[in-house]
Coordinates of C-alpha atoms in Angstrom, one line a residue:
Chain B
M1 CA 8.4 60.9 -76.0
I2 CA 9.0 63.7 -73.5
A3 CA 6.1 63.9 -71.1
D4 CA 5.7 66.8 -68.8
R5 CA 4.8 70.2 -70.1
P6 CA 5.1 73.3 -67.9
I7 CA 2.4 75.6 -66.8
T8 CA 0.2 76.8 -69.7
R9 CA 0.2 80.3 -68.2
R10 CA 3.8 80.6 -69.2
S11 CA 3.1 79.4 -72.7
L12 CA 0.4 82.1 -72.9
L13 CA 2.8 84.8 -71.7
A14 CA 5.5 83.6 -74.1
G15 CA 3.0 83.7 -77.0
V16 CA 1.9 87.2 -76.2
G17 CA 5.5 88.3 -75.9
A18 CA 6.4 86.6 -79.1
A19 CA 3.6 88.2 -81.0
A20 CA 4.6 91.6 -79.7
L21 CA 8.2 91.0 -80.7
S22 CA 7.2 89.7 -84.0
A23 CA 5.2 92.8 -84.7
C24 CA 8.2 95.0 -83.7
G25 CA 10.5 93.0 -85.9
R26 CA 8.4 93.5 -89.0
G27 CA 8.1 97.2 -88.5
T28 CA 11.7 97.9 -87.7
P29 CA 13.9 99.3 -90.5
R30 CA 16.8 97.0 -91.2
T31 CA 20.2 98.6 -90.4
V32 CA 22.5 95.6 -90.6
V33 CA 23.8 93.5 -93.4
A34 CA 21.3 90.9 -94.4
P35 CA 22.3 87.4 -93.3
L36 CA 23.2 84.9 -96.1
V37 CA 21.2 81.7 -96.3
S38 CA 21.7 79.1 -98.9
I39 CA 19.1 76.6 -100.2
T40 CA 20.6 73.6 -101.9
R41 CA 18.4 71.0 -103.6
I42 CA 19.8 67.5 -103.1
S43 CA 17.7 64.4 -103.4
D44 CA 19.5 61.8 -101.4
Y45 CA 22.4 61.0 -99.1
G46 CA 24.8 59.8 -101.9
Q47 CA 28.4 60.7 -102.6
D48 CA 27.4 64.1 -104.1
L49 CA 26.7 65.3 -100.6
F50 CA 30.5 65.6 -99.8
D51 CA 31.0 68.1 -102.7
E52 CA 27.8 70.0 -102.0
V53 CA 28.6 70.5 -98.3
R54 CA 32.1 71.6 -99.1
R55 CA 30.8 74.0 -101.7
I56 CA 28.2 75.4 -99.2
V57 CA 30.8 76.1 -96.5
T58 CA 33.1 77.7 -99.1
E59 CA 30.3 79.8 -100.5
H60 CA 29.5 81.1 -97.0
R61 CA 33.1 82.1 -96.5
V62 CA 33.1 80.5 -93.1
G63 CA 36.3 81.3 -91.3
V64 CA 37.7 77.8 -90.8
K65 CA 41.5 78.0 -91.1
G66 CA 43.2 77.1 -87.9
K67 CA 39.9 77.0 -86.0
R68 CA 38.5 74.4 -83.5
I69 CA 35.2 73.2 -84.9
L70 CA 32.5 71.3 -83.0
L71 CA 29.9 69.6 -85.2
K72 CA 26.7 69.1 -83.3
P73 CA 24.3 66.7 -84.9
N74 CA 20.8 65.8 -83.5
L75 CA 20.7 62.3 -82.0
V76 CA 17.5 61.5 -80.3
E77 CA 16.4 57.9 -80.6
F78 CA 17.6 54.4 -81.3
N79 CA 14.9 53.8 -83.9
V80 CA 16.8 54.1 -87.2
D81 CA 13.8 53.4 -89.4
A82 CA 12.3 56.8 -88.7
P83 CA 14.0 60.0 -89.8
I84 CA 14.7 61.2 -86.2
N85 CA 18.5 61.6 -86.2
T86 CA 20.7 63.7 -88.4
H87 CA 21.8 61.4 -91.2
P88 CA 25.4 60.2 -90.6
R89 CA 26.4 61.1 -94.2
V90 CA 25.6 64.8 -93.5
V91 CA 27.9 64.7 -90.5
H92 CA 30.6 62.9 -92.4
A93 CA 30.4 65.4 -95.2
A94 CA 30.6 68.3 -92.8
L95 CA 33.6 66.8 -91.1
E96 CA 35.4 66.4 -94.4
A97 CA 34.5 69.9 -95.5
F98 CA 35.8 71.6 -92.5
R99 CA 39.0 69.5 -92.4
S100 CA 39.7 70.1 -96.1
L101 CA 39.2 73.9 -95.6
G102 CA 42.0 74.0 -93.0
A103 CA 40.3 73.6 -89.6
A104 CA 42.8 72.9 -86.9
D105 CA 40.5 70.4 -85.2
V106 CA 37.1 69.1 -85.9
R107 CA 35.2 67.2 -83.2
I108 CA 31.7 65.8 -83.1
G109 CA 29.6 66.3 -79.9
E110 CA 26.1 65.6 -78.8
G111 CA 24.3 65.3 -75.4
S112 CA 21.1 63.5 -76.3
G113 CA 18.2 64.9 -74.3
H114 CA 15.9 62.0 -74.7
R115 CA 17.7 58.8 -74.3
R116 CA 20.9 58.3 -72.3
G117 CA 23.9 57.0 -74.2
S118 CA 24.6 59.4 -77.1
L119 CA 27.4 57.1 -78.4
D120 CA 25.1 54.1 -78.4
M121 CA 22.6 56.1 -80.4
A122 CA 25.3 57.3 -82.8
D123 CA 26.3 53.6 -83.2
A124 CA 22.7 52.6 -83.9
A125 CA 22.3 55.5 -86.4
G126 CA 25.3 54.3 -88.4
Y127 CA 27.8 57.0 -87.4
L128 CA 30.5 54.5 -86.4
D129 CA 30.2 52.7 -89.7
E130 CA 30.1 55.9 -91.7
I131 CA 32.7 58.0 -90.1
P132 CA 36.3 56.6 -89.7
G133 CA 37.6 56.9 -86.2
F134 CA 34.2 58.3 -84.9
E135 CA 34.7 57.2 -81.3
K136 CA 37.9 59.2 -81.0
L137 CA 36.3 62.3 -82.5
F138 CA 33.1 62.1 -80.4
T139 CA 32.4 63.7 -77.1
D140 CA 29.2 62.8 -75.2
L141 CA 28.3 66.3 -74.1
N142 CA 26.1 64.8 -71.3
F143 CA 29.2 63.8 -69.4
D144 CA 31.8 66.4 -70.5
E145 CA 33.6 68.5 -68.0
V146 CA 31.5 71.6 -67.4
T147 CA 31.7 75.3 -66.6
R148 CA 28.9 77.3 -65.0
V149 CA 27.9 80.1 -67.5
R150 CA 25.8 83.1 -66.8
L151 CA 23.4 83.2 -69.8
A152 CA 23.6 86.1 -72.1
R153 CA 19.8 86.2 -72.3
P154 CA 18.4 84.7 -69.1
A155 CA 15.0 82.9 -69.1
I156 CA 12.5 82.4 -66.3
D157 CA 14.3 80.7 -63.4
L158 CA 17.3 80.2 -65.7
E159 CA 20.1 82.7 -65.2
S160 CA 23.0 80.3 -65.5
L161 CA 23.7 76.8 -66.8
Y162 CA 26.5 74.3 -66.5
L163 CA 27.6 73.8 -70.1
P164 CA 30.2 71.4 -71.6
N165 CA 33.7 72.8 -72.0
T166 CA 34.0 71.2 -75.4
A167 CA 31.2 73.4 -76.7
L168 CA 32.3 76.5 -74.7
R169 CA 35.9 76.3 -76.0
C170 CA 35.4 75.7 -79.7
D171 CA 35.9 78.5 -82.1
L172 CA 32.8 77.6 -84.2
L173 CA 29.8 75.6 -83.3
V174 CA 28.2 73.9 -86.3
S175 CA 24.6 73.0 -85.7
L176 CA 23.6 70.0 -87.9
P177 CA 19.9 69.4 -87.1
K178 CA 17.2 67.3 -88.8
M179 CA 14.4 69.3 -90.4
K180 CA 11.4 68.2 -88.2
T181 CA 8.1 69.4 -86.8
H182 CA 8.0 69.6 -83.1
H183 CA 4.9 69.0 -80.9
W184 CA 5.7 71.8 -78.5
V185 CA 7.3 74.6 -80.5
G186 CA 6.2 73.8 -84.1
A187 CA 9.5 73.2 -85.7
T188 CA 12.9 71.9 -84.4
L189 CA 15.9 73.1 -86.5
A190 CA 19.3 74.6 -85.8
M191 CA 18.4 76.6 -82.7
K192 CA 16.4 73.9 -80.9
N193 CA 19.3 71.6 -81.6
L194 CA 21.3 73.5 -79.0
F195 CA 19.3 71.8 -76.2
G196 CA 21.8 69.0 -76.8
L197 CA 24.5 71.2 -75.4
V198 CA 22.9 71.1 -71.9
P199 CA 24.4 68.2 -70.0
G200 CA 22.0 65.4 -69.0
G201 CA 24.6 64.2 -66.6
I202 CA 23.7 67.3 -64.5
Y203 CA 20.1 68.0 -65.4
G204 CA 18.8 64.5 -66.2
W205 CA 16.8 63.0 -69.1
P206 CA 14.8 64.8 -70.4
K207 CA 16.4 68.2 -69.6
N208 CA 13.3 69.3 -67.8
L209 CA 14.8 72.5 -66.4
L210 CA 14.6 73.9 -69.9
H211 CA 10.9 73.1 -70.1
W212 CA 10.1 74.9 -66.9
S213 CA 12.0 77.9 -68.0
G214 CA 9.9 77.9 -71.2
I215 CA 11.1 76.1 -74.3
P216 CA 11.2 79.1 -76.6
E217 CA 12.9 81.2 -73.9
S218 CA 15.5 78.5 -73.3
I219 CA 16.2 78.2 -77.0
A220 CA 16.6 82.0 -77.1
A221 CA 18.9 81.8 -74.0
L222 CA 21.2 79.2 -75.6
H223 CA 21.2 81.0 -78.9
A224 CA 22.5 84.1 -77.2
T225 CA 25.1 82.2 -75.3
F226 CA 26.7 80.6 -78.4
P227 CA 27.2 83.5 -80.9
R228 CA 29.7 81.8 -83.2
Q229 CA 27.7 79.3 -85.2
F230 CA 27.3 77.8 -88.6
C231 CA 24.1 75.9 -89.3
L232 CA 23.4 73.2 -91.9
V233 CA 19.8 71.8 -91.7
D234 CA 19.4 68.2 -93.0
G235 CA 16.1 68.5 -94.9
I236 CA 16.9 65.8 -97.4
V237 CA 14.6 63.6 -95.5
G238 CA 12.8 65.2 -92.6
M239 CA 9.9 64.5 -90.3
E240 CA 6.4 65.8 -90.3
G241 CA 3.4 65.4 -88.0
N242 CA 3.9 64.5 -84.4
G243 CA 7.7 65.3 -84.4
P244 CA 10.4 65.2 -83.2
I245 CA 10.0 61.4 -82.6
Q246 CA 6.7 60.0 -83.5
G247 CA 6.2 61.8 -86.7
T248 CA 6.5 60.4 -90.2
R249 CA 9.0 60.6 -93.0
K250 CA 8.9 63.7 -95.3
A251 CA 11.4 64.0 -98.1
A252 CA 12.1 67.7 -98.8
G253 CA 15.3 67.2 -100.7
V254 CA 17.1 70.2 -99.3
L255 CA 19.9 71.5 -97.2
V256 CA 19.5 75.0 -95.7
A257 CA 22.7 76.7 -94.4
G258 CA 24.1 79.9 -93.0
S259 CA 25.9 81.6 -90.2
D260 CA 22.8 83.3 -88.7
P261 CA 20.8 80.6 -86.9
V262 CA 17.6 82.7 -86.8
A263 CA 17.8 83.4 -90.6
V264 CA 18.5 79.7 -91.3
D265 CA 15.7 78.4 -89.2
A266 CA 13.3 81.1 -90.5
T267 CA 14.1 80.0 -94.1
A268 CA 13.7 76.3 -93.2
C269 CA 10.3 77.1 -91.7
R270 CA 9.3 78.7 -94.9
V271 CA 10.4 75.6 -96.8
M272 CA 8.2 73.5 -94.5
G273 CA 5.2 75.8 -95.1
L274 CA 5.4 77.5 -91.7
D275 CA 5.4 81.2 -91.0
P276 CA 8.6 81.9 -89.0
A277 CA 7.1 85.0 -87.5
K278 CA 4.6 82.8 -85.8
V279 CA 7.2 80.4 -84.3
S280 CA 7.7 81.9 -80.9
Y281 CA 11.4 81.3 -80.4
L282 CA 12.1 82.9 -83.9
A283 CA 9.9 85.8 -83.2
M284 CA 11.8 86.3 -79.9
T285 CA 15.2 86.2 -81.5
A286 CA 14.7 87.9 -84.8
T287 CA 16.3 91.1 -83.7
N288 CA 17.3 92.0 -87.2
G289 CA 14.0 91.1 -88.8
Q290 CA 15.2 87.7 -90.0
T291 CA 11.6 86.3 -89.9
N292 CA 10.9 88.6 -92.8
E293 CA 12.1 87.0 -96.1
E294 CA 13.1 90.4 -97.4
N295 CA 15.7 90.8 -94.7
V296 CA 17.5 87.6 -95.6
K297 CA 19.9 87.4 -98.6
Q298 CA 19.1 84.0 -100.1
I299 CA 21.4 82.2 -102.5
G300 CA 21.1 78.9 -104.3
G301 CA 17.6 77.7 -104.8
T302 CA 14.5 79.6 -103.8
V303 CA 12.1 78.7 -101.1
H304 CA 9.4 78.3 -103.7
S305 CA 11.5 75.8 -105.7
V306 CA 11.9 73.4 -102.7
A307 CA 8.8 74.3 -100.6
T308 CA 7.4 71.1 -99.1
R309 CA 4.3 71.3 -96.9
F310 CA 5.1 69.5 -93.7
A311 CA 2.0 68.2 -91.8
V312 CA 1.7 69.6 -88.3
I313 CA -0.4 68.5 -85.3
P314 CA -3.7 70.4 -85.0
E315 CA -2.2 72.7 -82.2
F316 CA 0.2 74.1 -84.8
E317 CA -2.1 74.6 -87.8
S318 CA -2.0 78.3 -86.9
L319 CA 1.7 78.4 -87.8
R320 CA 0.9 77.9 -91.5
I321 CA 2.0 80.6 -93.9
G322 CA -0.9 82.8 -95.0
Chain I
M1 CA 30.6 35.6 -66.3
P2 CA 30.0 39.3 -66.6
A3 CA 31.5 41.0 -69.5
T4 CA 33.4 43.1 -67.0
Q5 CA 35.5 41.8 -64.1
P6 CA 35.3 43.8 -60.9
S7 CA 39.1 44.0 -60.9
S8 CA 39.1 46.0 -64.1
I9 CA 36.8 48.5 -62.4
A10 CA 39.2 48.8 -59.5
A11 CA 42.0 49.3 -61.9
R12 CA 40.2 52.4 -63.4
Q13 CA 39.9 54.1 -60.0
Q14 CA 41.5 57.6 -60.0
R15 CA 44.1 58.7 -57.5
D16 CA 41.5 60.6 -55.4
G17 CA 39.4 57.5 -55.0
G18 CA 36.6 58.4 -57.4
W19 CA 35.6 57.2 -60.9
G20 CA 34.6 59.3 -63.8
Y21 CA 33.0 59.0 -67.2
G22 CA 36.2 60.5 -68.6
R23 CA 38.9 62.4 -66.9
D24 CA 37.4 63.7 -63.6
P25 CA 35.4 61.8 -61.1
W26 CA 31.6 62.1 -60.8
T27 CA 29.3 60.8 -58.2
E28 CA 27.2 58.4 -60.3
P29 CA 30.2 56.3 -61.6
T30 CA 31.9 56.4 -58.2
A31 CA 28.8 55.1 -56.4
L32 CA 28.1 52.4 -59.0
A33 CA 31.8 51.3 -59.0
V34 CA 31.7 51.0 -55.2
L35 CA 28.5 49.0 -55.4
A36 CA 30.0 46.7 -58.0
L37 CA 33.2 46.1 -56.1
S38 CA 31.1 45.4 -53.0
T39 CA 29.7 42.3 -54.7
E40 CA 33.0 40.6 -54.0
P41 CA 33.2 40.8 -50.2
G42 CA 36.8 40.7 -48.9
E43 CA 38.2 41.8 -52.3
H44 CA 39.0 45.3 -53.4
T45 CA 38.9 46.5 -49.8
S46 CA 41.2 49.5 -50.3
S47 CA 39.4 50.5 -53.5
V48 CA 36.1 50.4 -51.7
R49 CA 37.4 52.4 -48.8
A50 CA 38.9 55.1 -51.1
G51 CA 35.6 55.2 -53.0
T52 CA 33.5 55.6 -50.0
D53 CA 35.9 58.3 -48.7
W54 CA 35.5 60.1 -52.0
L55 CA 31.7 59.9 -51.6
R56 CA 31.8 61.3 -48.1
R57 CA 34.0 64.2 -49.3
A58 CA 31.7 64.9 -52.2
R59 CA 28.5 65.0 -50.1
R60 CA 27.2 68.5 -49.7
T61 CA 26.2 70.2 -46.5
D62 CA 22.5 69.7 -47.3
G63 CA 23.0 66.0 -47.2
G64 CA 22.7 65.4 -51.0
W65 CA 25.3 64.7 -53.6
P66 CA 26.0 66.8 -56.7
P67 CA 26.6 65.2 -60.1
N68 CA 30.2 66.1 -59.7
P69 CA 32.1 68.1 -57.1
G70 CA 32.2 71.2 -59.3
V71 CA 28.4 71.5 -59.4
D72 CA 26.8 73.6 -56.7
Q73 CA 23.6 71.6 -56.5
S74 CA 22.5 68.2 -55.0
V75 CA 20.6 66.0 -57.4
T76 CA 18.3 63.1 -56.7
W77 CA 19.8 60.2 -58.7
A78 CA 23.4 60.8 -57.6
T79 CA 22.1 61.1 -54.0
S80 CA 20.2 57.8 -54.3
L81 CA 23.1 55.9 -55.7
A82 CA 25.7 57.4 -53.3
L83 CA 23.3 56.6 -50.4
L84 CA 23.0 53.0 -51.6
A85 CA 26.8 52.7 -51.9
L86 CA 27.5 54.0 -48.4
L87 CA 24.8 51.8 -46.9
R88 CA 26.1 48.8 -48.7
A89 CA 29.9 49.3 -48.4
A90 CA 30.1 51.2 -45.1
G91 CA 26.9 50.4 -43.3
E92 CA 26.2 54.1 -42.7
P93 CA 22.6 55.2 -42.1
C94 CA 23.2 58.6 -43.9
T95 CA 20.2 60.1 -42.2
G96 CA 20.9 63.6 -43.5
S97 CA 21.0 62.3 -47.0
V98 CA 17.8 60.3 -46.5
S99 CA 16.2 63.5 -45.2
W100 CA 17.3 65.5 -48.3
L101 CA 15.7 62.9 -50.5
L102 CA 12.5 62.9 -48.5
D103 CA 12.3 66.7 -48.8
T104 CA 12.7 66.6 -52.6
S105 CA 9.8 66.0 -54.9
G106 CA 8.5 67.0 -58.3
R107 CA 7.6 70.6 -58.8
E108 CA 4.2 69.5 -60.2
T109 CA 3.2 68.4 -56.7
S110 CA 4.1 71.8 -55.1
F111 CA 1.2 73.8 -53.6
S112 CA 1.4 76.5 -56.3
F113 CA 1.4 74.1 -59.2
R114 CA -1.5 72.1 -57.7
L115 CA -3.4 75.3 -57.4
I116 CA -2.9 76.2 -61.0
R117 CA -3.6 72.6 -62.1
M118 CA -7.0 72.8 -60.4
F119 CA -8.0 75.3 -63.1
S120 CA -6.1 74.0 -66.1
E121 CA -5.2 70.4 -65.9
K122 CA -6.4 68.1 -68.7
N123 CA -3.9 65.3 -68.6
P124 CA -5.6 62.4 -66.8
D125 CA -2.4 60.5 -65.9
R126 CA -1.1 63.1 -63.6
E127 CA -2.6 61.9 -60.4
G128 CA -0.6 64.1 -58.1
F129 CA 1.5 61.4 -56.5
E130 CA 4.8 62.6 -55.3
G131 CA 7.7 61.3 -57.3
W132 CA 11.3 62.5 -57.6
P133 CA 12.8 64.9 -60.2
W134 CA 16.2 64.5 -61.7
F135 CA 17.1 68.1 -60.8
P136 CA 15.4 70.0 -57.9
G137 CA 12.8 72.5 -59.0
T138 CA 11.6 70.4 -62.0
A139 CA 9.0 67.7 -62.6
A140 CA 9.2 64.1 -61.2
W141 CA 10.2 61.4 -63.7
V142 CA 10.2 57.6 -63.7
A143 CA 13.9 56.9 -63.5
P144 CA 14.9 59.1 -60.5
T145 CA 11.7 57.9 -58.8
G146 CA 12.7 54.3 -59.2
M147 CA 16.2 55.0 -57.8
A148 CA 15.0 57.0 -54.9
I149 CA 12.5 54.4 -53.8
R150 CA 15.2 51.7 -53.8
A151 CA 17.6 53.9 -51.8
L152 CA 15.0 54.8 -49.3
E153 CA 13.7 51.3 -48.8
K154 CA 17.3 50.0 -48.3
A155 CA 18.0 52.8 -45.8
R156 CA 14.7 52.5 -43.9
A157 CA 15.7 50.0 -41.3
Q158 CA 18.5 52.2 -40.0
Q159 CA 16.5 55.4 -39.6
P160 CA 14.8 56.8 -36.5
P161 CA 11.0 56.0 -36.2
H162 CA 9.7 59.3 -37.5
I163 CA 11.9 59.2 -40.6
E164 CA 11.1 55.5 -41.1
R165 CA 7.4 56.5 -41.2
H166 CA 8.0 59.3 -43.6
I167 CA 9.9 56.9 -45.8
G168 CA 6.9 54.5 -45.9
E169 CA 4.7 57.3 -47.0
R170 CA 7.0 58.6 -49.7
V171 CA 7.8 55.2 -51.0
Q172 CA 4.1 54.4 -51.3
A173 CA 3.4 57.7 -53.1
G174 CA 6.4 56.9 -55.4
R175 CA 5.0 53.5 -56.2
D176 CA 1.6 55.0 -57.0
F177 CA 3.4 57.6 -59.2
L178 CA 5.0 54.8 -61.2
L179 CA 1.9 52.7 -61.5
A180 CA -0.1 55.7 -62.7
R181 CA 2.4 56.3 -65.5
R182 CA 2.7 52.8 -66.9
C183 CA 2.4 52.8 -70.7
L184 CA -0.2 50.8 -72.5
D185 CA 2.5 48.3 -73.6
G186 CA 3.3 47.5 -69.9
G187 CA 6.6 49.4 -69.7
W188 CA 7.5 52.9 -68.8
N189 CA 8.5 56.0 -70.8
H190 CA 10.2 58.9 -69.0
G191 CA 7.1 60.4 -67.5
S192 CA 3.6 60.5 -68.9
S193 CA 2.2 57.4 -70.6
R194 CA 0.0 59.5 -72.9
P195 CA 1.6 63.0 -73.6
L196 CA -0.5 65.3 -75.8
G197 CA -3.0 62.4 -76.2
Y198 CA -0.5 60.1 -78.1
E199 CA 0.4 56.7 -76.6
A200 CA 4.0 56.8 -75.4
E201 CA 6.4 54.0 -76.1
S202 CA 8.2 52.4 -73.2
Y203 CA 12.0 52.3 -73.0
P204 CA 14.3 49.6 -71.5
E205 CA 16.2 51.8 -69.0
T206 CA 13.0 53.4 -67.6
T207 CA 11.1 50.1 -67.5
G208 CA 14.0 48.5 -65.6
L209 CA 14.2 51.4 -63.1
A210 CA 10.5 51.5 -62.6
L211 CA 10.3 47.8 -61.9
L212 CA 13.2 48.2 -59.5
G213 CA 11.2 50.8 -57.7
L214 CA 8.2 48.4 -57.6
T215 CA 10.2 45.5 -56.2
S216 CA 7.9 45.3 -53.1
A217 CA 4.7 45.8 -55.1
P218 CA 2.2 42.9 -55.6
R219 CA 3.6 40.6 -58.3
A220 CA 0.3 40.0 -60.1
A221 CA -0.1 43.7 -61.0
L222 CA 3.4 43.6 -62.6
E223 CA 3.2 40.6 -64.8
P224 CA 2.5 42.6 -68.1
S225 CA 5.4 44.8 -67.2
L226 CA 7.8 42.0 -66.6
E227 CA 6.8 40.4 -69.9
R228 CA 7.4 43.7 -71.6
A229 CA 10.8 44.0 -69.9
A230 CA 11.8 40.6 -71.1
R231 CA 10.8 41.5 -74.6
Q232 CA 12.7 44.8 -74.4
F233 CA 15.8 42.9 -73.4
G234 CA 16.4 41.5 -76.8
E235 CA 15.6 44.8 -78.6
C236 CA 17.8 47.0 -76.4
H237 CA 20.9 48.6 -78.0
S238 CA 22.6 49.9 -74.9
A239 CA 24.5 48.0 -72.3
Q240 CA 23.1 50.2 -69.6
G241 CA 19.5 49.6 -70.7
R242 CA 20.1 45.9 -70.7
A243 CA 21.7 46.0 -67.2
W244 CA 18.7 47.8 -65.7
L245 CA 16.4 45.3 -67.2
R246 CA 18.5 42.4 -65.9
L247 CA 18.5 43.9 -62.4
A248 CA 14.8 44.5 -62.5
L249 CA 14.0 41.0 -63.8
A250 CA 16.3 39.5 -61.1
S251 CA 14.6 41.5 -58.4
H252 CA 11.3 40.1 -59.4
A253 CA 12.7 36.5 -59.8
H254 CA 11.8 36.6 -63.5
S255 CA 14.0 34.8 -66.0
V256 CA 16.2 36.8 -68.4
P257 CA 15.9 35.8 -72.0
A258 CA 18.9 34.9 -74.1
A259 CA 20.2 37.7 -76.4
A260 CA 22.0 37.2 -79.6
D261 CA 24.4 40.1 -79.2
E262 CA 26.1 42.0 -76.5
P263 CA 25.9 45.8 -76.7
A264 CA 29.3 47.6 -76.3
S265 CA 30.3 48.7 -72.8
R266 CA 31.0 52.4 -73.1
D267 CA 32.1 53.6 -69.7
I268 CA 32.5 52.8 -66.1
T269 CA 28.8 53.0 -65.4
D270 CA 28.1 50.3 -68.1
A271 CA 30.8 48.1 -66.6
A272 CA 29.6 48.5 -63.0
L273 CA 26.0 47.9 -63.9
D274 CA 27.0 44.7 -65.8
V275 CA 28.8 43.4 -62.7
L276 CA 25.8 44.3 -60.5
A277 CA 23.4 42.6 -62.9
H278 CA 25.5 39.5 -63.0
A279 CA 25.7 39.4 -59.2
A280 CA 21.9 39.9 -59.0
E281 CA 21.3 37.0 -61.2
R282 CA 23.4 34.9 -58.8
G283 CA 21.5 36.0 -55.8
S284 CA 23.5 39.0 -54.6
N285 CA 21.3 41.9 -55.6
V286 CA 22.5 45.2 -54.1
F287 CA 19.2 46.9 -55.1
A288 CA 16.9 44.2 -53.6

């Protein structure tokens, strides 16, 4: 459980800004190609997952051949009984999919922001048992070599960050988050997962610098700094309530995927019964109106067919659709 | 016997005298490696000298240490550990580094934040005691506070009187910070014990570091925490978490329970902490 929350005045300002941006996004005519987001119904983490993930990546025509790929799961806690971490089978399936589609190199990296020892957590979560040669494929991004990067979209008191070279030098960053509610921003999905790129070995545990700069603003800053992404949200079993750690299991039986992180997260929010336009970091970053369902080209299942109402803490009841 | 022999740590030293998590040297593993090698006096002399030389070169002009030489910012935990290493291995008072630590505190205790909190604060466990942040300009947390207290207490005897007094004040505030943030289960989470109104669960590494920071605190007040630490030992999945618990329990002369398994040692910090915990259990505790 992360403890300290920055000044509420900032949250207030962020909320006002988000509301304003949201309103702008809804009213702005769309002039770009609608991002593609797929919804795939899948009930468990069985062997079918390998074929499904390969099909999804193929369907999205992700440019993979000859590319260096970094898979970024979400590893948060040692408690494996709760659905906190990205399921190891999802990561394995993504690894095999990108390899089979001709990637030059596929690595797995995570810099856990909550507990130190990303590899220990991966071990506890079953990654070492599930994925052959995992230790050689894995980079603990908390202790990777770093480069100071001027952020494409600075946040308050956050104009630059030291970021791991493994993430900066890959051709495609694949965000593999768990579908969870979040007690500070409503929902944690592909975009919030990028907090794991910020090295704890420099900023500590938790990465409190990002909290002081505003969590939504920091999410937006990281999103702008990593423009080449593919996202696959593990919503087969997610977490509702007091997420991202103390919540409870919620089976949604779905994978949500696409190359536009804002569109993917907005769609995942709708699956969870949350209005993406009310989620501050999505409202801030939906420059092409992705929080509006009409501006997203959806394939596979429909939101309606997989919609699963995730319980949220009282502070976020206002995010409900409708 | 520790799972790691000090000689194997010496063997992993890099040509420039430092140690790293991977390829390049960082301050934390170098400081811990120097401390670990120093538990065998008379051995590893050249390694220790090269390590302390590396630490001196890495120190920034403000007196603090960066996480690694490529980072343009001093941070508290690297400074605390480097300070402990130079004190132990070279007997240096490092007054400039002590001053940097004394001048660094959590942003939540800054004047501007206190002013805002007067009108908005609802969280009862923020008592306003000064602790230490991981990274300057952010909030104070349990782990860096525990480390800073140990470093300052160890450095205290070698400082001029005005700094010695200041250390006494900050250490007391740091202890109060830790005690105010103890979880209901007796251990420590990262920061607040009750964020957003929910009881926080304690963790092994934070409980170990908090107890190290409270080494000089009255024992009676810490009994529930020591019991919690002993229980956490068997549940802990990381070598580092276990090592901090062992160091803390040894510092408080509390027995360490037997554990069925041995978590994997992942890097030089795990190895060094294992050596340090083993030495502490045999009466040579570099943190005490």
